[in-house]
XYZ file of C-alpha atoms in Angstrom:
725
model
C 18.134 -33.476 -9.942
C 18.816 -36.055 -7.262
C 16.867 -36.100 -4.010
C 19.980 -34.807 -2.210
C 20.375 -31.893 -4.612
C 16.691 -31.027 -4.275
C 16.936 -31.095 -0.484
C 19.999 -28.831 -0.597
C 18.239 -26.472 -2.996
C 15.258 -26.213 -0.646
C 17.562 -25.623 2.337
C 19.374 -22.867 0.468
C 16.047 -21.319 -0.556
C 14.857 -21.180 3.048
C 18.084 -19.442 4.098
C 17.181 -16.712 1.589
C 13.617 -16.466 2.959
C 12.175 -18.347 -0.034
C 9.336 -20.832 0.528
C 10.046 -23.941 -1.609
C 6.446 -25.113 -1.129
C 3.134 -23.356 -0.622
C -0.540 -24.238 -0.263
C -2.674 -23.152 -3.214
C -6.302 -21.980 -3.269
C -7.583 -25.561 -3.382
C -5.642 -26.510 -0.256
C -3.130 -28.579 -2.231
C 0.579 -28.276 -1.427
C 2.571 -27.022 -4.394
C 6.322 -27.290 -4.884
C 8.168 -24.490 -6.639
C 9.973 -25.468 -9.816
C 13.751 -25.814 -9.896
C 13.900 -22.990 -12.455
C 11.824 -20.738 -10.203
C 13.955 -21.431 -7.132
C 17.259 -20.967 -8.974
C 16.041 -17.769 -10.618
C 14.809 -16.352 -7.325
C 18.019 -17.275 -5.510
C 20.055 -15.452 -8.132
C 17.710 -12.470 -7.896
C 18.264 -12.281 -4.127
C 22.048 -12.406 -4.457
C 22.971 -16.075 -4.112
C 26.229 -17.094 -5.794
C 25.072 -19.784 -8.172
C 24.257 -20.154 -11.823
C 23.588 -23.884 -12.181
C 22.467 -26.786 -10.023
C 26.102 -27.902 -9.766
C 26.819 -24.874 -7.541
C 24.020 -25.481 -5.013
C 26.261 -27.186 -2.446
C 28.904 -24.437 -2.468
C 26.248 -21.688 -2.339
C 24.626 -23.423 0.641
C 27.939 -23.569 2.515
C 28.602 -19.917 1.759
C 25.169 -18.805 2.965
C 25.335 -20.843 6.178
C 28.758 -19.432 6.979
C 27.553 -15.894 6.290
C 24.597 -16.255 8.662
C 26.429 -18.032 11.489
C 29.214 -15.459 11.468
C 26.682 -12.656 12.019
C 26.292 -12.455 15.831
C 22.930 -10.678 15.753
C 20.418 -9.710 13.134
C 20.173 -6.089 12.024
C 16.760 -5.575 13.680
C 15.212 -6.655 16.976
C 11.587 -6.117 18.026
C 10.476 -5.570 21.606
C 6.780 -5.224 22.378
C 5.774 -2.885 25.174
C 5.356 -4.699 28.473
C 6.963 -7.887 27.184
C 10.556 -9.143 27.405
C 12.644 -8.808 24.268
C 14.248 -11.984 22.972
C 17.552 -11.649 21.170
C 19.088 -14.512 19.229
C 22.883 -14.456 19.433
C 25.111 -16.687 17.294
C 28.565 -17.300 18.699
C 31.557 -19.575 18.231
C 31.126 -22.442 20.699
C 34.219 -21.426 22.665
C 32.502 -18.073 23.471
C 29.155 -19.571 24.450
C 29.671 -19.045 28.192
C 31.201 -15.572 27.962
C 29.332 -12.605 29.485
C 27.142 -10.608 27.098
C 26.777 -6.940 27.958
C 23.960 -4.948 26.369
C 23.798 -1.174 26.028
C 20.912 0.824 24.579
C 21.256 4.252 23.037
C 17.920 6.022 22.562
C 17.051 7.544 19.206
C 17.427 10.955 20.876
C 21.111 10.140 21.408
C 20.725 9.577 25.140
C 22.343 6.432 26.515
C 21.120 4.398 29.457
C 23.085 5.408 32.544
C 24.495 1.911 32.968
C 24.647 -1.048 30.604
C 22.734 -4.126 31.662
C 23.562 -7.739 31.056
C 21.453 -10.159 29.091
C 19.935 -12.815 31.281
C 18.163 -16.150 30.916
C 20.414 -17.439 28.153
C 19.315 -20.662 26.520
C 21.030 -22.620 23.769
C 18.764 -23.092 20.782
C 20.961 -24.787 18.196
C 24.471 -26.024 17.532
C 26.107 -26.236 14.140
C 29.461 -27.012 12.609
C 30.237 -24.553 9.823
C 33.377 -24.876 7.734
C 35.184 -26.710 10.488
C 34.170 -24.454 13.390
C 31.528 -25.073 16.053
C 28.837 -22.426 16.593
C 25.923 -22.098 18.989
C 22.731 -20.071 18.754
C 21.505 -18.712 22.077
C 18.281 -17.109 23.179
C 19.003 -14.057 25.333
C 16.074 -12.449 27.106
C 16.363 -8.756 27.894
C 14.433 -7.961 31.088
C 11.049 -6.331 30.580
C 11.525 -4.021 33.601
C 14.499 -2.325 31.916
C 12.714 -2.078 28.569
C 9.797 -0.462 30.398
C 12.063 2.536 30.987
C 12.438 3.127 27.258
C 10.126 5.253 25.113
C 8.417 3.778 22.080
C 10.639 4.197 19.046
C 13.872 3.160 17.371
C 16.925 2.615 19.546
C 20.434 1.245 19.083
C 21.101 -2.011 20.891
C 24.776 -2.926 21.218
C 25.988 -6.239 22.572
C 29.588 -6.660 23.609
C 31.355 -10.013 23.884
C 35.042 -10.162 24.768
C 35.618 -6.610 23.602
C 33.815 -7.047 20.254
C 30.674 -4.968 19.657
C 27.706 -5.720 17.429
C 24.798 -3.331 16.870
C 21.140 -3.848 15.996
C 18.133 -1.589 15.612
C 15.796 -2.122 18.574
C 12.201 -1.297 17.664
C 10.165 -0.838 20.834
C 6.515 -0.811 19.800
C 3.003 -1.057 21.242
C 1.515 -4.456 20.444
C -1.605 -2.775 19.073
C -1.523 -0.141 16.363
C -3.187 3.194 17.010
C -6.943 3.314 16.967
C -9.150 6.309 17.783
C -11.188 6.234 20.948
C -14.811 7.353 21.170
C -13.632 10.791 22.250
C -11.536 11.105 19.102
C -14.554 10.798 16.832
C -16.527 13.752 15.606
C -19.779 12.152 16.786
C -20.840 9.165 18.868
C -22.470 6.492 16.761
C -22.083 2.879 15.775
C -19.411 4.069 13.364
C -18.933 6.390 10.453
C -19.315 6.077 6.714
C -17.586 7.469 3.677
C -17.541 7.426 -0.087
C -15.016 6.057 -2.548
C -14.101 7.384 -5.975
C -10.792 7.466 -7.891
C -9.683 11.089 -8.118
C -8.869 10.869 -11.823
C -12.462 9.696 -12.443
C -14.007 12.573 -10.503
C -14.630 15.646 -12.660
C -16.427 18.947 -12.332
C -17.306 22.025 -14.352
C -14.053 23.690 -13.255
C -11.575 20.803 -13.533
C -9.304 20.436 -16.535
C -10.708 17.100 -17.686
C -9.966 14.932 -14.663
C -10.374 15.409 -10.956
C -7.944 17.534 -8.983
C -7.337 18.419 -5.346
C -9.892 21.214 -5.661
C -12.548 18.699 -6.712
C -11.566 16.493 -3.787
C -12.150 19.468 -1.475
C -15.651 19.842 -2.920
C -16.390 16.118 -2.606
C -15.290 16.201 1.035
C -17.564 19.164 1.744
C -20.555 17.486 0.114
C -19.937 14.188 1.926
C -19.608 15.941 5.282
C -22.906 17.791 4.755
C -24.617 14.419 4.307
C -23.045 13.123 7.521
C -20.101 11.163 6.085
C -16.700 11.241 7.718
C -14.330 9.896 5.024
C -13.591 10.273 1.323
C -11.416 7.431 0.030
C -9.594 7.376 -3.270
C -6.688 5.560 -4.923
C -3.012 6.414 -4.263
C -2.184 10.078 -4.929
C 1.524 9.530 -5.580
C 3.604 10.802 -8.492
C 3.368 8.764 -11.702
C 5.145 8.736 -15.062
C 3.073 10.757 -17.530
C 5.849 11.292 -20.076
C 8.492 8.627 -20.766
C 8.123 5.972 -19.568
C 4.350 6.425 -19.525
C 2.351 4.621 -16.848
C -0.578 6.409 -15.169
C -1.420 3.494 -12.854
C -1.784 4.757 -9.275
C -0.268 1.439 -8.192
C 2.948 2.000 -10.175
C 4.117 5.341 -8.753
C 7.459 6.947 -9.486
C 7.926 7.214 -5.735
C 6.108 6.552 -2.481
C 7.633 9.783 -1.147
C 6.089 12.428 -3.438
C 2.623 13.519 -4.586
C 1.227 13.583 -8.092
C 1.299 17.091 -9.548
C -1.284 15.921 -12.103
C -3.877 16.550 -9.381
C -2.743 20.072 -8.498
C -5.512 22.654 -8.810
C -3.870 25.685 -10.480
C -6.679 28.014 -9.433
C -5.910 27.297 -5.763
C -2.209 28.252 -5.972
C -1.671 31.652 -4.252
C 1.166 32.543 -6.641
C -1.273 32.677 -9.572
C -2.478 36.118 -8.394
C 0.994 37.564 -8.963
C 2.082 35.756 -12.142
C 0.816 37.403 -15.331
C 2.252 34.784 -17.758
C 0.427 32.003 -15.892
C -2.813 34.010 -15.895
C -2.447 34.651 -19.609
C -1.877 30.950 -20.322
C -4.983 29.897 -18.362
C -7.081 32.593 -20.019
C -5.886 31.947 -23.562
C -8.414 30.572 -26.114
C -6.009 27.719 -26.850
C -5.963 26.438 -23.264
C -9.686 27.061 -22.765
C -10.551 25.082 -25.888
C -8.190 22.263 -24.920
C -9.704 22.050 -21.427
C -13.216 21.985 -22.876
C -12.228 19.077 -25.135
C -10.642 17.227 -22.215
C -13.748 17.741 -20.079
C -16.042 16.358 -22.788
C -14.025 13.159 -23.269
C -15.096 9.973 -21.479
C -11.510 8.905 -20.815
C -8.736 10.827 -19.099
C -6.002 12.036 -21.458
C -3.214 12.205 -18.895
C -0.441 13.326 -21.233
C -2.373 16.184 -22.837
C -3.839 17.441 -19.572
C -0.476 17.271 -17.813
C 1.142 19.211 -20.648
C -1.416 22.022 -20.256
C -1.117 22.094 -16.497
C 2.667 21.955 -16.646
C 2.744 25.024 -18.861
C 1.059 27.008 -16.100
C 3.168 25.479 -13.333
C 6.350 26.268 -15.244
C 5.398 29.960 -15.382
C 4.718 29.908 -11.648
C 8.006 28.117 -10.964
C 9.901 30.687 -13.020
C 8.294 33.497 -11.024
C 9.982 32.162 -7.869
C 13.288 33.379 -9.311
C 11.826 36.763 -10.198
C 10.974 38.135 -6.780
C 7.521 36.545 -6.321
C 5.975 37.214 -2.880
C 6.421 33.606 -1.764
C 9.875 33.069 -3.292
C 11.664 33.030 0.072
C 9.129 30.573 1.494
C 9.698 28.321 -1.515
C 13.478 28.549 -1.113
C 13.287 27.580 2.561
C 11.053 24.615 1.767
C 13.468 23.307 -0.878
C 16.496 23.755 1.377
C 14.805 21.900 4.223
C 13.946 18.917 1.986
C 17.159 17.491 0.479
C 15.342 14.355 -0.690
C 13.068 16.605 -2.768
C 16.120 18.123 -4.424
C 17.391 14.640 -5.260
C 13.972 13.616 -6.617
C 13.666 16.733 -8.766
C 17.106 16.098 -10.267
C 16.042 12.535 -11.053
C 12.871 13.689 -12.824
C 14.707 16.410 -14.728
C 17.393 13.942 -15.853
C 14.701 11.537 -17.018
C 13.277 14.273 -19.211
C 16.717 15.039 -20.634
C 17.401 11.389 -21.518
C 13.754 10.635 -22.441
C 13.977 7.127 -20.988
C 13.792 5.167 -17.764
C 16.925 5.232 -15.618
C 17.919 1.750 -16.746
C 18.712 3.235 -20.180
C 20.622 6.299 -18.897
C 24.379 6.813 -19.331
C 26.557 5.182 -16.674
C 27.042 8.124 -14.286
C 23.423 9.181 -13.722
C 22.267 5.576 -14.051
C 24.500 4.698 -11.106
C 23.155 7.517 -8.947
C 25.277 10.577 -9.752
C 23.435 13.253 -11.735
C 25.559 16.193 -12.818
C 24.319 19.638 -13.791
C 24.967 18.765 -17.435
C 22.517 15.868 -17.169
C 19.468 18.071 -16.692
C 17.799 21.315 -17.627
C 17.625 23.889 -14.817
C 14.093 24.961 -15.758
C 12.898 21.345 -15.527
C 14.581 21.013 -12.136
C 12.849 24.160 -10.865
C 9.524 22.926 -12.212
C 9.689 19.649 -10.287
C 10.758 21.431 -7.090
C 7.884 23.877 -7.384
C 5.291 21.285 -8.462
C 6.055 19.154 -5.407
C 5.869 22.169 -3.105
C 2.394 23.182 -4.237
C 1.231 19.550 -4.343
C 2.331 19.161 -0.723
C 0.495 22.355 0.208
C -2.730 21.191 -1.406
C -2.635 17.676 0.099
C -1.893 19.264 3.499
C -4.913 21.508 3.050
C -7.046 18.434 2.288
C -5.762 16.762 5.453
C -6.709 19.788 7.573
C -10.180 19.937 6.037
C -10.721 16.193 6.471
C -9.730 16.330 10.149
C -12.115 19.217 10.798
C -15.036 17.576 9.002
C -14.688 13.888 9.891
C -12.250 11.076 10.542
C -9.349 12.701 8.695
C -7.636 12.104 5.368
C -7.854 8.530 4.040
C -4.819 7.563 1.943
C -3.915 4.383 0.082
C -0.355 2.987 0.297
C 0.469 0.926 -2.821
C 2.323 -2.366 -2.587
C 4.909 -1.484 -5.224
C 6.571 1.275 -7.185
C 7.544 1.566 -10.846
C 10.818 -0.236 -11.468
C 12.078 2.757 -13.494
C 11.049 5.166 -10.748
C 12.978 7.295 -8.288
C 12.697 4.951 -5.312
C 14.220 1.970 -7.132
C 16.957 4.176 -8.635
C 17.967 5.704 -5.297
C 17.207 2.745 -2.994
C 18.124 -0.117 -5.304
C 19.659 -2.233 -2.498
C 16.160 -2.305 -0.990
C 14.631 -3.860 -4.122
C 14.847 -7.155 -5.999
C 15.770 -5.799 -9.412
C 15.735 -9.105 -11.305
C 12.207 -10.140 -10.311
C 8.698 -8.745 -10.216
C 5.818 -9.034 -7.775
C 2.679 -10.920 -8.684
C 0.302 -13.693 -7.691
C 0.183 -17.451 -8.356
C -2.549 -19.032 -10.484
C -5.945 -19.158 -8.821
C -9.554 -19.855 -9.759
C -9.962 -16.422 -11.370
C -6.508 -15.713 -12.815
C -5.636 -19.200 -13.942
C -2.326 -18.122 -15.508
C -1.132 -16.230 -12.462
C -0.377 -12.515 -12.420
C 2.810 -10.549 -13.062
C 2.367 -7.022 -11.673
C 5.651 -5.762 -13.112
C 7.077 -3.829 -10.170
C 10.372 -4.616 -8.446
C 9.575 -6.079 -4.994
C 11.199 -4.998 -1.760
C 14.286 -7.081 -0.962
C 13.645 -8.873 2.366
C 17.306 -8.838 3.409
C 18.019 -5.469 1.795
C 15.406 -3.558 3.786
C 16.582 -5.244 7.003
C 20.226 -4.369 6.340
C 19.214 -0.709 5.950
C 17.159 -1.005 9.151
C 13.981 -0.274 7.220
C 15.020 3.339 6.620
C 13.170 3.557 3.301
C 10.062 1.827 4.693
C 9.943 4.264 7.610
C 10.337 7.199 5.214
C 7.377 6.285 3.042
C 5.202 5.466 6.037
C 5.976 8.881 7.529
C 5.255 10.574 4.209
C 1.722 9.177 4.296
C 0.986 9.209 8.013
C 2.132 12.795 8.469
C -1.125 13.714 6.702
C -3.372 10.632 6.798
C -5.524 9.701 9.775
C -6.572 6.502 7.986
C -4.044 4.546 5.924
C -5.009 1.583 3.767
C -2.096 -0.817 3.286
C -2.467 -2.449 -0.114
C -2.022 -6.261 -0.200
C -1.288 -6.505 3.514
C -0.186 -10.113 3.035
C 2.958 -8.472 1.595
C 4.026 -7.780 5.175
C 4.409 -11.554 5.525
C 5.326 -12.828 2.081
C 5.119 -11.901 -1.590
C 4.917 -14.001 -4.717
C 7.923 -13.074 -6.867
C 8.589 -14.005 -10.484
C 12.246 -14.172 -11.568
C 13.115 -12.330 -14.740
C 12.584 -14.470 -17.825
C 9.967 -16.760 -16.276
C 6.197 -16.576 -16.502
C 3.799 -16.048 -13.596
C 3.235 -19.782 -13.116
C 6.906 -20.224 -12.109
C 7.098 -17.675 -9.336
C 7.861 -18.430 -5.694
C 6.851 -16.957 -2.351
C 9.494 -14.934 -0.513
C 9.091 -14.262 3.195
C 9.453 -10.940 5.031
C 9.964 -10.434 8.783
C 6.356 -9.607 9.520
C 6.797 -8.812 13.206
C 9.411 -6.190 12.379
C 7.122 -4.554 9.835
C 4.121 -4.629 12.195
C 6.289 -3.063 14.916
C 7.308 -0.204 12.621
C 3.690 0.290 11.513
C 2.621 0.406 15.162
C 5.281 2.950 16.145
C 4.459 5.247 13.240
C 0.688 4.898 13.633
C 0.888 5.975 17.283
C 3.243 8.844 16.524
C 0.953 10.231 13.867
C -2.452 9.205 15.249
C -3.204 7.129 12.128
C -5.339 4.021 12.192
C -4.551 1.256 9.739
C -6.580 -0.782 7.264
C -5.016 -3.888 5.753
C -6.271 -5.064 2.354
C -6.585 -8.786 3.098
C -8.732 -9.919 0.178
C -8.239 -13.004 -1.946
C -6.338 -16.089 -0.816
C -4.934 -15.077 2.564
C -3.353 -17.568 5.013
C -5.008 -17.692 8.430
C -1.913 -16.449 10.238
C -2.100 -13.161 8.324
C -5.599 -12.427 9.596
C -4.509 -13.522 13.076
C -1.671 -10.985 12.959
C -4.044 -8.232 11.834
C -6.281 -8.999 14.795
C -3.403 -9.172 17.266
C -2.020 -5.794 16.210
C -5.467 -4.249 15.684
C -4.909 -3.469 12.036
C -8.406 -3.275 10.542
C -9.242 -5.909 7.954
C -11.570 -5.449 4.965
C -15.046 -6.918 4.604
C -16.221 -6.849 0.975
C -19.683 -8.189 0.180
C -18.776 -9.502 -3.268
C -15.859 -11.443 -1.790
C -17.813 -12.691 1.196
C -20.502 -14.456 -0.835
C -19.516 -18.042 -1.600
C -21.733 -20.997 -2.542
C -21.020 -22.931 0.672
C -21.408 -19.991 3.075
C -24.237 -20.339 5.603
C -25.568 -17.745 5.942
C -24.536 -16.205 2.648
C -22.923 -13.282 4.524
C -21.219 -13.623 7.879
C -21.623 -10.851 10.399
C -19.341 -7.892 9.737
C -16.420 -8.095 12.207
C -16.001 -5.122 14.498
C -12.398 -4.579 13.401
C -12.995 -4.255 9.666
C -13.847 -1.684 7.014
C -16.968 -2.752 5.119
C -17.797 -2.144 1.451
C -19.598 -3.721 -1.486
C -16.545 -4.028 -3.752
C -13.139 -2.524 -4.556
C -11.583 -0.743 -7.531
C -10.315 -4.134 -8.807
C -13.797 -5.648 -8.856
C -16.853 -5.148 -11.058
C -19.354 -2.551 -9.856
C -22.346 -4.138 -8.149
C -24.660 -3.751 -11.155
C -22.080 -5.467 -13.378
C -21.683 -8.227 -10.799
C -25.440 -8.822 -10.774
C -25.508 -9.046 -14.569
C -22.385 -11.259 -14.745
C -20.498 -8.810 -16.937
C -17.256 -9.704 -15.162
C -17.750 -13.281 -16.329
C -17.952 -11.997 -19.905
C -14.617 -10.272 -19.322
C -12.958 -13.394 -17.950
C -14.300 -15.414 -20.880
C -12.970 -12.843 -23.372
C -9.559 -12.816 -21.665
C -9.249 -16.586 -21.892
C -9.427 -17.075 -18.134
C -12.336 -19.529 -18.441
C -14.127 -21.482 -21.136
C -17.815 -21.310 -22.038
C -18.907 -24.220 -19.850
C -17.076 -22.733 -16.865
C -18.693 -19.360 -17.526
C -22.148 -20.979 -17.686
C -21.545 -22.728 -14.366
C -20.342 -19.484 -12.781
C -23.513 -17.743 -13.972
C -25.635 -20.427 -12.365
C -23.728 -20.053 -9.093
C -23.969 -16.256 -9.302
C -27.750 -16.461 -9.649
C -27.962 -18.706 -6.595
C -25.783 -16.343 -4.588
C -27.988 -13.367 -5.419
C -31.119 -15.321 -4.470
C -29.585 -16.215 -1.109
C -28.503 -12.615 -0.625
C -32.048 -11.401 -1.257
C -33.404 -13.950 1.234
C -30.941 -12.795 3.891
C -31.841 -9.136 3.372
C -35.549 -9.973 3.696
C -34.937 -11.829 6.960
C -32.994 -8.857 8.295
C -35.741 -6.433 7.270
C -33.721 -4.590 4.626
C -35.575 -5.779 1.520
C -39.185 -6.151 0.433
C -40.795 -7.672 -2.639
C -39.887 -10.575 -4.891
C -37.333 -10.657 -7.731
C -35.424 -7.525 -6.637
C -33.157 -5.809 -9.119
C -29.618 -4.593 -8.562
C -30.824 -1.250 -7.151
C -32.952 -2.880 -4.439
C -30.233 -5.386 -3.526
C -27.665 -2.612 -3.337
C -29.859 -0.478 -1.099
C -30.525 -3.429 1.203
C -26.845 -4.399 1.394
C -25.714 -0.866 2.208
C -28.371 -0.589 4.917
C -27.143 -3.911 6.306
C -23.534 -2.680 6.329
C -24.634 0.606 7.858
C -26.250 -1.223 10.769
C -23.152 -3.375 11.332
C -20.418 -3.029 13.936
C -17.873 -1.885 11.353
C -16.175 1.394 12.346
C -16.238 2.513 8.701
C -18.534 1.694 5.789
C -17.206 2.792 2.397
C -19.647 3.326 -0.480
C -18.520 3.248 -4.087
C -20.332 6.253 -5.539
C -20.529 4.681 -8.991
C -22.595 1.819 -7.556
C -25.319 4.289 -6.620
C -26.215 5.053 -10.248
C -25.631 1.406 -11.259
C -22.442 1.904 -13.251
C -21.563 -1.260 -15.173
C -17.983 -0.518 -16.307
C -15.097 -1.316 -13.908
C -12.299 1.125 -13.127
C -9.683 -1.603 -13.442
C -9.632 -5.143 -14.779
C -6.583 -6.845 -13.238
C -4.120 -8.483 -15.621
C -5.818 -6.988 -18.685
C -2.742 -4.959 -19.716
C -3.599 -2.690 -22.644
C -6.890 -4.367 -23.567
C -8.995 -2.293 -21.135
C -9.060 1.453 -20.377
C -7.742 0.901 -16.858
C -7.182 3.963 -14.650
C -8.714 6.243 -17.277
C -12.512 5.990 -17.209
C -14.256 9.072 -15.869
C -17.528 8.906 -13.962
C -20.696 9.019 -16.065
C -21.847 12.044 -14.049
C -19.820 15.045 -12.992
C -19.628 16.195 -9.380
C -22.358 18.791 -9.798
C -24.673 16.238 -11.434
C -24.291 13.187 -9.190
C -24.385 15.267 -5.999
C -27.983 16.164 -6.923
C -29.148 12.690 -8.032
C -31.899 11.400 -5.678
C -30.737 7.792 -5.985
C -27.331 8.937 -4.712
C -28.346 11.239 -1.886
C -31.239 9.039 -0.702
C -29.002 6.002 -0.175
C -26.289 8.047 1.528
C -28.857 9.498 3.918
C -30.161 5.983 4.554
C -26.676 4.750 5.439
C -26.139 7.803 7.633
C -29.292 6.975 9.585
C -28.263 3.352 10.070
C -24.796 4.428 11.171
C -26.397 6.620 13.819
C -28.454 3.689 15.030
C -31.815 4.822 13.655
C -34.060 1.955 12.440
C -35.090 2.021 8.782
C -37.821 0.516 6.574
C -39.358 -2.791 7.726
C -36.656 -2.906 10.371
C -38.340 0.096 12.036
C -41.742 -1.579 12.000
C -40.539 -4.873 13.428
C -38.440 -3.329 16.170
C -35.914 -5.170 18.273
C -36.565 -8.539 16.686
C -34.487 -7.487 13.671
C -31.665 -5.654 15.387
């Protein structure tokens, strides 16, 4: 390509929110390949197939944007003037602009007001016509009259009207005050465990909502305020099969795999369901599932579904709660649509991309599904919602409230992509560029949100899934929070090294998060680990979205001291579900994994082991200076105890403790980018709930952290007094 063609290609890419260049982990500036840019442009809807069409596609895109007087969404921050960019033909540049705002309640301001302080930003000649871009400032005193929320802003110029969504939001997301907390202290603490990995004497082989109730009770008795787990959203456990909690069928519905049948009130009145649970066949199957070290999702779901199907059928046979069930279904039309989608998938035994034309394109007829399957999915979602709601009530009574995890993506064959396909980039997948750990880059497989598509729909789908979570969660973790700003996307047919970054309108997404967090009283945690540009962390701080502080990420060879002080606005932990447990980290078992996966060679692994040993020595020295460690040559258990005491004494509002670390588990729950070579999302804890809740090494450390959270000195720190605070 010529220099002119390359420049035009980069200009076209930027008009589609694509970044032609980016800075990699080494600080070097990288330029996206021509193939990556062309593939991504096509994926986002640009009209070009070859480099010869770049010039015409650029003209078409510029004309499209300049002929749009206003964008579909405008953000106004409380107490600040709203700035609206208006694009007009040059001969209309001095015409009056009248603005009217209709509140989301339907009420309209008594009198329209005129935009003021107009300033020309840019002039352009597009296809023979002159245009100007103007900055129009809406007065803050009039915006002050509006409630926080979503309003309709209409501008009128020479009798022509153009509408935008006006999001009026607090600058800072919701955060609880001291009076909101169950107890005054330096902060609270909680435990983390994937729900599928949790198991008890009464579960069917993997954890369920009943087990989560028990874990919450136990944690609260020890003084903890939070139980964190992975996303609890519906997944494909039939065809297509994908149990990953980060590849849900939908971000709008819960996973019936976790329903506790014994807690369903309808069981008392349904003899067939009672007979199924009590049958030798089911009892033997459950015993086999409980004894296995890995979760057998398909077999367990089949057993549980058998019971749920009996209960669903009883709703049509005069069951005591049948009318309540009917009212719930009628009041949730999206549930009806979802249940039809799931039932059709079972009829066709394939993802929606392989369905016949009618249902594939969004119209599912009665002949495309089985009525019993439809009723099952309606009923399963009803009882799942009841049980998650019960967890939320219990969590609010006992501590900080329910902690939920919002995944970055959804399964590309799932309900959300099928129903909201204009909001997704169907011909690309989300991922990450090559870095020092994943040298080949990562392709996560899911269809990313379409930056222009979600704006054109005024973020309707985004608001829906946020409300689904925040209606119950008092703490919401936003996975890969950098995705509010940009996401690495890989066009179909290319490998992960040829992806490009695509930009989102971060301020619009932060505004929506802020509105919803205040409406629901939910405080936010943004997962900002890995290679994160500085402006992302600055935005988190500005909007008071809590960051994450993870000890294993914080330790780097050049850091002095080895661990920086835990920031006040961050959630602190030792590791995450995507990282090796602390004992494995100390032994370098993750380096063995990376070597086996071809992500490093032997000499690189040896060098990493040397660095790891130095890091652990520096960590031990820091803990001794702080008074949280005694003795020489400490093992993983002593280092872990010292680190958790250090985190407990920090300013963090929440310290999360991976329960598996406490008995020195060495196997990870997930090894990123390992595909089918590792038992990801399936490994159960080495100890059941009844066993680990009585282990001294578990309860002793949790009580230690509880004391440090309450401000009580511990160990040598108690003896040395203020000098070590």
